[in-house]
mmCIF file of C-alpha atoms in Angstrom:
data_model
loop_
_atom_site.group_PDB
_atom_site.id
_atom_site.type_symbol
_atom_site.label_atom_id
_atom_site.label_comp_id
_atom_site.label_asym_id
_atom_site.label_seq_id
_atom_site.Cartn_x
_atom_site.Cartn_y
_atom_site.Cartn_z
ATOM 1 C CA MET L 27 91.378 106.467 116.229
ATOM 2 C CA PRO L 28 92.133 105.667 120.012
ATOM 3 C CA PRO L 29 93.760 108.215 122.061
ATOM 4 C CA LEU L 30 97.372 108.252 122.770
ATOM 5 C CA THR L 31 99.349 110.926 124.671
ATOM 6 C CA HIS L 32 102.667 108.837 125.177
ATOM 7 C CA PHE L 33 104.670 106.294 123.109
ATOM 8 C CA TYR L 34 107.807 104.272 123.155
ATOM 9 C CA PRO L 35 109.822 104.559 119.870
ATOM 10 C CA SER L 36 110.091 100.601 119.476
ATOM 11 C CA GLU L 37 106.602 100.629 119.306
ATOM 12 C CA ILE L 38 106.120 102.626 116.541
ATOM 13 C CA GLY L 39 109.211 101.353 114.310
ATOM 14 C CA THR L 40 110.912 104.968 113.870
ATOM 15 C CA SER L 41 114.484 105.422 114.692
ATOM 16 C CA ILE L 42 115.734 107.617 117.367
ATOM 17 C CA GLU L 43 117.479 110.066 114.820
ATOM 18 C CA ARG L 44 114.244 110.200 112.871
ATOM 19 C CA LEU L 45 112.359 111.199 115.768
ATOM 20 C CA LYS L 46 114.916 113.973 116.731
ATOM 21 C CA GLU L 47 114.389 115.153 113.176
ATOM 22 C CA LEU L 48 110.701 115.512 113.916
ATOM 23 C CA GLY L 49 111.226 117.648 117.232
ATOM 24 C CA TYR L 50 111.449 114.686 119.683
ATOM 25 C CA THR L 51 114.665 115.188 121.507
ATOM 26 C CA ALA L 52 113.586 114.348 125.136
ATOM 27 C CA ASP L 53 111.574 111.805 126.713
ATOM 28 C CA HIS L 54 108.604 112.924 128.810
ATOM 29 C CA LEU L 55 111.010 113.451 131.870
ATOM 30 C CA GLY L 56 112.883 115.957 129.727
ATOM 31 C CA LYS L 57 115.844 113.479 129.409
ATOM 32 C CA PRO L 58 117.645 113.523 126.244
ATOM 33 C CA LEU L 59 116.053 110.940 123.915
ATOM 34 C CA GLU L 60 118.705 108.129 123.340
ATOM 35 C CA SER L 61 117.028 104.694 123.344
ATOM 36 C CA THR L 62 113.901 103.297 122.033
ATOM 37 C CA ASP L 63 112.734 102.064 125.446
ATOM 38 C CA GLN L 64 112.243 105.665 126.694
ATOM 39 C CA LEU L 65 108.719 107.019 127.053
ATOM 40 C CA VAL L 66 108.010 110.127 124.897
ATOM 41 C CA GLU L 67 105.094 112.593 125.077
ATOM 42 C CA MET L 68 103.152 112.702 121.716
ATOM 43 C CA LYS L 69 102.559 116.107 120.052
ATOM 44 C CA HIS L 70 99.109 117.029 119.594
ATOM 45 C CA GLN L 71 98.860 116.900 115.780
ATOM 46 C CA ASP L 72 100.901 113.823 115.182
ATOM 47 C CA VAL L 73 99.124 110.363 114.103
ATOM 48 C CA ILE L 74 100.512 106.776 114.232
ATOM 49 C CA LEU L 75 98.973 104.755 111.475
ATOM 50 C CA ASN L 76 98.533 100.840 111.232
ATOM 51 C CA ASN L 77 100.793 98.631 109.095
ATOM 52 C CA ALA L 78 97.824 97.577 106.892
ATOM 53 C CA GLY L 79 96.823 101.129 106.260
ATOM 54 C CA ALA L 80 100.432 102.169 105.583
ATOM 55 C CA GLU L 81 100.536 100.004 102.703
ATOM 56 C CA PHE L 82 97.587 101.545 101.110
ATOM 57 C CA VAL L 83 98.961 104.943 101.919
ATOM 58 C CA LEU L 84 102.187 104.025 100.152
ATOM 59 C CA ARG L 85 100.525 103.242 97.137
ATOM 60 C CA VAL L 86 98.629 106.362 96.949
ATOM 61 C CA SER L 87 101.798 108.348 97.372
ATOM 62 C CA LYS L 88 103.011 106.450 94.250
ATOM 63 C CA PHE L 89 100.047 107.254 92.500
ATOM 64 C CA ILE L 90 100.332 111.210 93.422
ATOM 65 C CA ASP L 91 103.668 110.943 92.037
ATOM 66 C CA THR L 92 102.669 109.324 88.783
ATOM 67 C CA LEU L 93 99.962 112.046 88.350
ATOM 68 C CA LEU L 94 102.328 114.928 89.018
ATOM 69 C CA VAL L 95 104.896 113.698 86.877
ATOM 70 C CA LYS L 96 102.965 112.245 83.716
ATOM 71 C CA TYR L 97 99.769 114.688 84.016
ATOM 72 C CA TYR L 98 100.999 117.861 85.447
ATOM 73 C CA LYS L 99 104.576 117.517 83.960
ATOM 74 C CA LEU L 100 106.069 118.036 87.490
ATOM 75 C CA ASP L 101 108.709 116.554 89.602
ATOM 76 C CA PRO L 102 107.651 113.784 92.054
ATOM 77 C CA PHE L 103 106.784 114.692 95.626
ATOM 78 C CA TYR L 104 106.753 111.539 97.998
ATOM 79 C CA LYS L 105 109.329 109.547 96.235
ATOM 80 C CA ALA L 106 108.745 106.850 98.568
ATOM 81 C CA SER L 107 109.509 103.225 98.201
ATOM 82 C CA ALA L 108 108.699 102.125 101.611
ATOM 83 C CA LYS L 109 106.159 103.232 104.346
ATOM 84 C CA GLU L 110 109.079 104.581 106.410
ATOM 85 C CA ASP L 111 109.803 107.142 103.837
ATOM 86 C CA LEU L 112 106.232 108.600 104.593
ATOM 87 C CA VAL L 113 106.997 109.150 108.195
ATOM 88 C CA GLY L 114 107.311 113.021 108.647
ATOM 89 C CA HIS L 115 104.718 113.811 106.165
ATOM 90 C CA CYS L 116 101.446 115.645 106.415
ATOM 91 C CA VAL L 117 97.988 114.182 106.348
ATOM 92 C CA VAL L 118 94.329 115.317 106.592
ATOM 93 C CA THR L 119 92.088 113.699 109.011
ATOM 94 C CA LEU L 120 88.419 113.764 108.616
ATOM 95 C CA SER L 121 85.507 112.303 110.685
ATOM 96 C CA PRO L 122 82.252 110.681 109.076
ATOM 97 C CA HIS L 123 79.460 113.501 108.322
ATOM 98 C CA THR L 124 81.611 116.366 108.931
ATOM 99 C CA SER L 125 83.187 119.050 106.425
ATOM 100 C CA THR L 126 86.289 120.170 108.327
ATOM 101 C CA GLY L 127 89.943 118.213 107.775
ATOM 102 C CA PHE L 128 92.661 118.608 110.271
ATOM 103 C CA VAL L 129 96.062 118.523 109.422
ATOM 104 C CA GLY L 130 98.238 115.796 111.190
ATOM 105 C CA ARG L 131 101.775 114.161 110.693
ATOM 106 C CA ILE L 132 102.832 110.902 110.426
ATOM 107 C CA ILE L 133 105.444 109.874 112.734
ATOM 108 C CA GLY L 134 105.200 105.891 112.799
ATOM 109 C CA TYR L 135 103.477 102.856 112.571
ATOM 110 C CA GLU L 136 102.132 99.919 114.482
ATOM 111 C CA ASP L 137 100.354 96.431 114.187
ATOM 112 C CA VAL L 138 96.950 96.944 115.930
ATOM 113 C CA ASN L 139 94.407 97.416 113.208
ATOM 114 C CA VAL L 140 93.522 101.038 114.316
ATOM 115 C CA GLY L 141 95.130 104.555 113.973
ATOM 116 C CA LEU L 142 96.397 106.442 116.962
ATOM 117 C CA ALA L 143 96.030 109.952 117.663
ATOM 118 C CA HIS L 144 96.155 112.721 120.581
ATOM 119 C CA PRO L 145 93.010 113.061 122.334
ATOM 120 C CA TYR L 146 93.044 116.835 121.248
ATOM 121 C CA LEU L 147 92.994 115.889 117.494
ATOM 122 C CA ILE L 148 90.376 113.383 118.155
ATOM 123 C CA SER L 149 88.261 115.806 119.849
ATOM 124 C CA ALA L 150 88.766 118.424 117.259
ATOM 125 C CA ARG L 151 87.089 116.092 114.927
ATOM 126 C CA ARG L 152 83.860 115.697 117.270
ATOM 127 C CA ARG L 153 84.966 112.554 118.052
ATOM 128 C CA ASN L 154 85.046 110.770 121.554
ATOM 129 C CA CYS L 155 87.140 107.545 121.235
ATOM 130 C CA ASP L 156 83.947 105.265 121.040
ATOM 131 C CA GLY L 157 84.926 103.103 118.189
ATOM 132 C CA ASP L 158 84.074 105.481 115.318
ATOM 133 C CA GLU L 159 85.861 105.505 112.109
ATOM 134 C CA ASP L 160 88.071 108.325 110.759
ATOM 135 C CA THR L 161 89.732 109.038 107.559
ATOM 136 C CA THR L 162 93.721 109.697 107.156
ATOM 137 C CA ILE L 163 94.291 111.323 103.570
ATOM 138 C CA LEU L 164 97.727 112.246 102.265
ATOM 139 C CA MET L 165 98.224 115.942 102.061
ATOM 140 C CA MET L 166 98.952 116.158 98.429
ATOM 141 C CA ASP L 167 96.023 114.018 97.337
ATOM 142 C CA ALA L 168 93.568 116.192 99.394
ATOM 143 C CA LEU L 169 94.995 119.304 97.669
ATOM 144 C CA ILE L 170 95.122 117.991 94.141
ATOM 145 C CA ASN L 171 92.241 115.475 93.789
ATOM 146 C CA PHE L 172 89.704 117.520 95.676
ATOM 147 C CA SER L 173 87.078 120.029 94.167
ATOM 148 C CA LYS L 174 83.592 120.849 94.948
ATOM 149 C CA HIS L 175 82.613 119.951 91.080
ATOM 150 C CA TYR L 176 83.282 116.126 92.264
ATOM 151 C CA LEU L 177 80.657 116.294 95.106
ATOM 152 C CA PRO L 178 77.195 115.101 94.561
ATOM 153 C CA THR L 179 74.275 117.870 94.408
ATOM 154 C CA THR L 180 72.091 115.712 96.613
ATOM 155 C CA ILE L 181 71.336 116.607 100.366
ATOM 156 C CA GLY L 182 74.283 115.616 102.530
ATOM 157 C CA GLY L 183 76.598 115.811 99.272
ATOM 158 C CA THR L 184 78.865 118.029 101.226
ATOM 159 C CA MET L 185 79.595 115.930 104.162
ATOM 160 C CA ASP L 186 82.577 113.495 104.109
ATOM 161 C CA ALA L 187 84.660 116.047 102.203
ATOM 162 C CA PRO L 188 87.378 118.378 103.552
ATOM 163 C CA LEU L 189 85.648 121.647 102.472
ATOM 164 C CA ILE L 190 87.839 123.369 105.311
ATOM 165 C CA LEU L 191 91.334 122.661 106.242
ATOM 166 C CA ALA L 192 92.472 123.492 109.806
ATOM 167 C CA ALA L 193 96.336 123.884 110.155
ATOM 168 C CA ASN L 194 96.321 124.362 113.763
ATOM 169 C CA ILE L 195 94.404 122.725 116.852
ATOM 170 C CA LYS L 196 94.111 124.790 119.864
ATOM 171 C CA PRO L 197 92.895 123.043 122.941
ATOM 172 C CA GLU L 198 90.606 126.024 124.032
ATOM 173 C CA GLU L 199 88.579 125.452 121.019
ATOM 174 C CA VAL L 200 88.097 121.837 120.614
ATOM 175 C CA ASP L 201 85.046 120.141 122.145
ATOM 176 C CA ASP L 202 85.295 120.297 125.886
ATOM 177 C CA GLU L 203 84.849 116.718 126.793
ATOM 178 C CA VAL L 204 88.786 116.670 126.246
ATOM 179 C CA TRP L 205 89.188 119.402 128.903
ATOM 180 C CA ASN L 206 88.138 117.009 131.563
ATOM 181 C CA MET L 207 91.152 114.903 130.943
ATOM 182 C CA GLU L 208 93.189 114.244 134.184
ATOM 183 C CA THR L 209 97.017 115.500 133.833
ATOM 184 C CA ASP L 210 98.244 114.083 137.476
ATOM 185 C CA THR L 211 100.749 111.467 138.281
ATOM 186 C CA GLU L 212 98.969 110.328 141.571
ATOM 187 C CA TYR L 213 95.750 110.826 143.628
ATOM 188 C CA THR L 214 95.972 112.526 146.887
ATOM 189 C CA LYS L 215 94.618 111.188 150.123
ATOM 190 C CA GLU L 216 91.928 113.833 150.010
ATOM 191 C CA PHE L 217 90.780 112.266 146.722
ATOM 192 C CA TYR L 218 90.458 109.037 148.274
ATOM 193 C CA ASP L 219 88.770 110.388 151.406
ATOM 194 C CA LYS L 220 86.164 112.459 149.042
ATOM 195 C CA THR L 221 85.454 108.871 147.237
ATOM 196 C CA MET L 222 84.349 107.473 150.851
ATOM 197 C CA GLN L 223 81.978 110.265 151.296
ATOM 198 C CA HIS L 224 80.540 109.774 147.965
ATOM 199 C CA VAL L 225 80.802 113.467 147.066
ATOM 200 C CA PRO L 226 80.105 114.851 143.512
ATOM 201 C CA PRO L 227 83.201 114.566 141.115
ATOM 202 C CA GLY L 228 83.042 118.264 140.310
ATOM 203 C CA GLU L 229 83.745 118.824 144.242
ATOM 204 C CA VAL L 230 86.977 116.885 144.126
ATOM 205 C CA LYS L 231 90.388 118.833 142.962
ATOM 206 C CA VAL L 232 91.823 116.956 140.243
ATOM 207 C CA GLY L 233 94.449 118.150 137.696
ATOM 208 C CA MET L 234 92.936 118.440 134.610
ATOM 209 C CA VAL L 235 93.508 119.910 131.006
ATOM 210 C CA GLU L 236 90.888 122.787 131.599
ATOM 211 C CA SER L 237 93.373 124.563 133.939
ATOM 212 C CA ARG L 238 96.023 124.437 131.535
ATOM 213 C CA LEU L 239 94.051 126.043 128.584
ATOM 214 C CA LYS L 240 95.721 129.042 127.044
ATOM 215 C CA SER L 241 98.869 128.492 128.069
ATOM 216 C CA GLU L 242 102.206 126.202 127.107
ATOM 217 C CA ALA L 243 101.082 123.987 129.620
ATOM 218 C CA ALA L 244 97.923 122.713 127.625
ATOM 219 C CA TYR L 245 100.507 121.323 125.060
ATOM 220 C CA SER L 246 102.955 119.327 127.033
ATOM 221 C CA GLY L 247 103.399 117.882 130.380
ATOM 222 C CA LEU L 248 99.951 115.695 130.410
ATOM 223 C CA GLU L 249 101.149 113.146 132.871
ATOM 224 C CA PHE L 250 99.151 109.922 133.920
ATOM 225 C CA THR L 251 98.572 107.960 137.133
ATOM 226 C CA HIS L 252 99.215 104.583 135.448
ATOM 227 C CA GLY L 253 101.703 103.564 132.947
ATOM 228 C CA THR L 254 102.008 100.845 130.431
ATOM 229 C CA SER L 255 105.069 98.953 129.119
ATOM 230 C CA ALA L 256 106.881 99.243 126.129
ATOM 231 C CA GLU L 257 104.999 95.988 124.889
ATOM 232 C CA ALA L 258 101.644 97.059 125.612
ATOM 233 C CA LEU L 259 100.746 97.951 121.941
ATOM 234 C CA LYS L 260 102.273 94.929 120.706
ATOM 235 C CA ASP L 261 100.344 92.692 123.295
ATOM 236 C CA ALA L 262 97.005 94.443 122.842
ATOM 237 C CA PRO L 263 94.176 93.035 120.753
ATOM 238 C CA LYS L 264 94.837 93.394 117.015
ATOM 239 C CA ARG L 265 91.333 93.811 115.989
ATOM 240 C CA SER L 266 88.315 94.986 117.663
ATOM 241 C CA ALA L 267 85.898 91.992 118.206
ATOM 242 C CA TYR L 268 82.925 94.124 117.036
ATOM 243 C CA THR L 269 84.231 93.831 113.538
ATOM 244 C CA THR L 270 84.812 90.337 113.745
ATOM 245 C CA LEU L 271 80.725 90.008 114.112
ATOM 246 C CA LYS L 272 78.885 89.636 110.816
ATOM 247 C CA THR L 273 75.199 90.881 111.817
ATOM 248 C CA MET L 274 74.187 93.395 114.067
ATOM 249 C CA GLN L 275 71.944 90.665 115.926
ATOM 250 C CA ASP L 276 75.323 89.140 116.576
ATOM 251 C CA LYS L 277 76.829 92.286 118.131
ATOM 252 C CA ILE L 278 73.787 92.905 119.937
ATOM 253 C CA ASP L 279 73.825 89.423 121.648
ATOM 254 C CA MET L 280 77.573 89.743 122.389
ATOM 255 C CA GLN L 281 77.080 93.085 123.835
ATOM 256 C CA PHE L 282 74.415 92.082 126.418
ATOM 257 C CA SER L 283 76.213 88.788 126.992
ATOM 258 C CA LEU L 284 79.125 90.622 128.277
ATOM 259 C CA SER L 285 76.731 92.977 130.362
ATOM 260 C CA ASP L 286 75.485 90.278 132.099
ATOM 261 C CA LYS L 287 78.974 89.169 133.168
ATOM 262 C CA LEU L 288 79.731 92.730 134.411
ATOM 263 C CA TYR L 289 78.345 93.687 138.072
ATOM 264 C CA SER L 290 78.885 97.485 137.292
ATOM 265 C CA ILE L 291 76.366 97.497 134.484
ATOM 266 C CA ASP L 292 72.597 98.297 134.776
ATOM 267 C CA ARG L 293 71.608 95.788 131.960
ATOM 268 C CA ALA L 294 67.829 97.059 132.135
ATOM 269 C CA ASP L 295 68.899 100.587 131.680
ATOM 270 C CA ALA L 296 71.307 99.593 128.647
ATOM 271 C CA ALA L 297 68.368 97.887 127.108
ATOM 272 C CA LYS L 298 66.092 100.616 127.713
ATOM 273 C CA ARG L 299 68.391 103.476 126.188
ATOM 274 C CA LEU L 300 69.078 100.971 123.302
ATOM 275 C CA ILE L 301 65.323 100.557 122.488
ATOM 276 C CA LEU L 302 64.456 104.248 123.239
ATOM 277 C CA SER L 303 67.256 105.820 121.266
ATOM 278 C CA HIS L 304 67.588 103.551 118.226
ATOM 279 C CA PHE L 305 65.181 100.799 117.833
ATOM 280 C CA ILE L 306 62.008 102.752 118.198
ATOM 281 C CA PRO L 307 63.218 105.855 116.001
ATOM 282 C CA ASP L 308 64.432 103.403 113.538
ATOM 283 C CA LEU L 309 61.177 101.434 113.398
ATOM 284 C CA MET L 310 58.995 104.395 113.501
ATOM 285 C CA GLY L 311 61.016 106.331 110.689
ATOM 286 C CA ASN L 312 61.268 103.479 108.525
ATOM 287 C CA LEU L 313 57.370 102.958 108.813
ATOM 288 C CA HIS L 314 56.692 106.448 108.026
ATOM 289 C CA SER L 315 58.974 106.464 105.091
ATOM 290 C CA PHE L 316 57.545 103.115 103.555
ATOM 291 C CA SER L 317 54.070 105.073 103.423
ATOM 292 C CA LYS L 318 55.710 107.585 101.282
ATOM 293 C CA GLN L 319 58.282 105.738 99.387
ATOM 294 C CA THR L 320 58.939 105.793 95.585
ATOM 295 C CA PHE L 321 59.309 102.551 92.997
ATOM 296 C CA ARG L 322 62.547 102.051 91.059
ATOM 297 C CA CYS L 323 62.943 100.305 87.868
ATOM 298 C CA VAL L 324 65.726 97.540 88.344
ATOM 299 C CA SER L 325 66.965 98.101 84.745
ATOM 300 C CA CYS L 326 67.161 101.980 84.316
ATOM 301 C CA ASN L 327 66.690 103.074 87.747
ATOM 302 C CA ALA L 328 64.006 105.390 86.801
ATOM 303 C CA LYS L 329 61.979 106.455 89.890
ATOM 304 C CA TYR L 330 58.207 106.614 90.119
ATOM 305 C CA ARG L 331 56.109 108.353 92.911
ATOM 306 C CA ARG L 332 53.258 105.888 91.986
ATOM 307 C CA VAL L 333 53.197 102.810 89.981
ATOM 308 C CA PRO L 334 52.338 103.531 86.220
ATOM 309 C CA LEU L 335 48.842 101.782 85.329
ATOM 310 C CA ILE L 336 50.721 99.324 83.030
ATOM 311 C CA GLY L 337 52.789 98.052 85.838
ATOM 312 C CA LYS L 338 56.245 98.469 84.592
ATOM 313 C CA CYS L 339 58.784 101.305 83.802
ATOM 314 C CA THR L 340 57.071 103.459 80.894
ATOM 315 C CA LYS L 341 61.183 104.002 79.642
ATOM 316 C CA CYS L 342 62.246 100.508 79.411
ATOM 317 C CA SER L 343 59.631 98.212 80.317
ATOM 318 C CA GLY L 344 61.876 96.995 83.074
ATOM 319 C CA LYS L 345 60.372 95.460 86.529
ATOM 320 C CA LEU L 346 59.349 98.127 89.228
ATOM 321 C CA VAL L 347 60.445 97.420 93.002
ATOM 322 C CA LEU L 348 59.983 98.975 96.384
ATOM 323 C CA THR L 349 62.754 101.357 97.518
ATOM 324 C CA ILE L 350 62.185 100.488 100.977
ATOM 325 C CA SER L 351 61.703 96.766 102.086
ATOM 326 C CA LYS L 352 59.427 95.000 104.659
ATOM 327 C CA GLY L 353 62.653 93.418 105.946
ATOM 328 C CA GLY L 354 64.446 96.756 106.448
ATOM 329 C CA ILE L 355 61.510 98.050 108.406
ATOM 330 C CA GLU L 356 61.109 95.199 111.137
ATOM 331 C CA LYS L 357 64.639 94.198 111.212
ATOM 332 C CA TYR L 358 64.936 95.433 114.960
ATOM 333 C CA LEU L 359 61.498 94.557 116.126
ATOM 334 C CA ASN L 360 62.030 90.937 117.361
ATOM 335 C CA THR L 361 65.414 92.215 119.013
ATOM 336 C CA ALA L 362 63.351 95.148 120.855
ATOM 337 C CA ILE L 363 60.544 92.649 121.797
ATOM 338 C CA ASN L 364 62.953 90.023 123.284
ATOM 339 C CA LEU L 365 65.177 92.533 125.007
ATOM 340 C CA SER L 366 62.260 94.195 126.880
ATOM 341 C CA GLU L 367 61.074 90.786 127.739
ATOM 342 C CA ARG L 368 64.566 89.549 129.146
ATOM 343 C CA TYR L 369 65.276 92.393 131.160
ATOM 344 C CA LYS L 370 61.307 92.744 132.349
ATOM 345 C CA LEU L 371 61.355 96.582 130.840
ATOM 346 C CA GLU L 372 58.467 98.848 132.399
ATOM 347 C CA PRO L 373 55.043 98.142 130.742
ATOM 348 C CA TYR L 374 55.252 101.654 128.921
ATOM 349 C CA ILE L 375 58.141 100.622 126.661
ATOM 350 C CA ARG L 376 56.880 97.083 126.073
ATOM 351 C CA GLN L 377 53.503 98.421 124.951
ATOM 352 C CA ARG L 378 55.185 101.084 122.476
ATOM 353 C CA ILE L 379 56.750 98.084 121.187
ATOM 354 C CA MET L 380 53.716 95.955 120.711
ATOM 355 C CA LEU L 381 52.093 99.239 119.183
ATOM 356 C CA LEU L 382 54.640 99.672 116.676
ATOM 357 C CA LYS L 383 54.183 95.542 116.002
ATOM 358 C CA GLN L 384 50.567 96.035 115.445
ATOM 359 C CA GLU L 385 50.961 98.766 113.031
ATOM 360 C CA ILE L 386 53.310 96.720 110.927
ATOM 361 C CA GLU L 387 51.014 93.730 110.925
ATOM 362 C CA THR L 388 48.279 96.302 109.689
ATOM 363 C CA VAL L 389 50.432 97.024 106.727
ATOM 364 C CA PHE L 390 52.010 93.620 106.038
ATOM 365 C CA GLY L 391 49.704 90.983 107.984
ATOM 366 C CA ALA L 392 50.374 89.456 111.145
ATOM 367 C CA VAL L 393 53.569 87.115 111.594
ATOM 368 C CA GLY L 394 53.470 83.813 113.454
ATOM 369 C CA ALA L 395 55.536 80.746 114.032
ATOM 370 C CA ALA L 396 54.696 79.679 110.630
ATOM 371 C CA GLY L 397 55.700 83.204 108.937
ATOM 372 C CA ASP L 398 53.521 85.667 107.263
ATOM 373 C CA ILE L 399 49.817 85.158 107.078
ATOM 374 C CA PRO L 400 48.716 84.613 103.400
ATOM 375 C CA THR L 401 46.910 87.614 102.117
ATOM 376 C CA LYS L 402 44.948 88.046 98.570
ATOM 377 C CA GLN L 403 46.552 90.646 96.253
ATOM 378 C CA PHE L 404 44.110 92.734 94.351
ATOM 379 C CA ASN L 405 45.008 94.901 91.247
ATOM 380 C CA LEU L 406 43.143 97.890 89.582
ATOM 381 C CA ALA L 407 41.015 95.233 87.364
ATOM 382 C CA ASN L 408 39.145 94.012 90.503
ATOM 383 C CA PHE L 409 37.284 97.452 91.149
ATOM 384 C CA MET L 410 36.397 98.086 87.414
#
């Protein structure tokens, strides 16, 4: 979810009367809320969903009501016939690989293919607005249709499930990254003078959230230096270009194609970070896992540490296959080589990549322009 601290009622399709019922009685300047073109400061646990997600949430609400009536013999709860009927209802927001859900409230919808939330809520979920996906669950769905009995018993089975529900978010308890969010309406002359002196940012006094912690000022009055028009969300891209690209290679090519056009980007450093932080650990980890992998039956899914002497599944005589493929191991190898050569990275990194290439070739055979060099396959009978 991208961050949002202010919104125009006209952007989210919610009437002034409904917003007042939700506690939005004044705009960000303190004037009574009377027009959809007034800028309003967003409450820190409210969320704005996109229209595509709203239709899904509406269907879920109807399912919950049906479940309450026909299974639990209770009255329906949501009684929603349109997405607008869900405005004001509580949701649980959850980020991937975590086990704590945070209570939010729907205040409207927009056409951009993302959800919008306050920076405090995003930071509480341990996210930092860099494109990560998050989950929005209707509160009744989370309360009725969740049980630890549904969770897998495997490692990681408790992740991506709301084991804990946090009702209140306190700014002083969330990740301190959001404490650096500025709250001034303008920069002083001293600020610009300091920029010309190239002093460290920490030495320049700027109003930030950190100075407001543990006070009412942390929840309201978070101003900005540059505003946007009431049409900003409508005129914004509806979908991230990243989601339109099919393969990881396409995404990497597009990323560095853009980097080549930006003067402020150190392209060699970006390539180095990508290779050292992602490609090399991925190559090494997959190669290591390949040597310890199990074998799987394609028919009954039985797993074997070693292939049985009969060469097939002992339970159903099905075909056995590897659980880690060659393609999964070397998928980033050529990309890493190309990036290291394209940006002329230091010899140490290029040599590490070539060593990994040699290890892969030791296992699978050398790869040339014509593809894999044929190798003769032996079986156990050759040694008997």
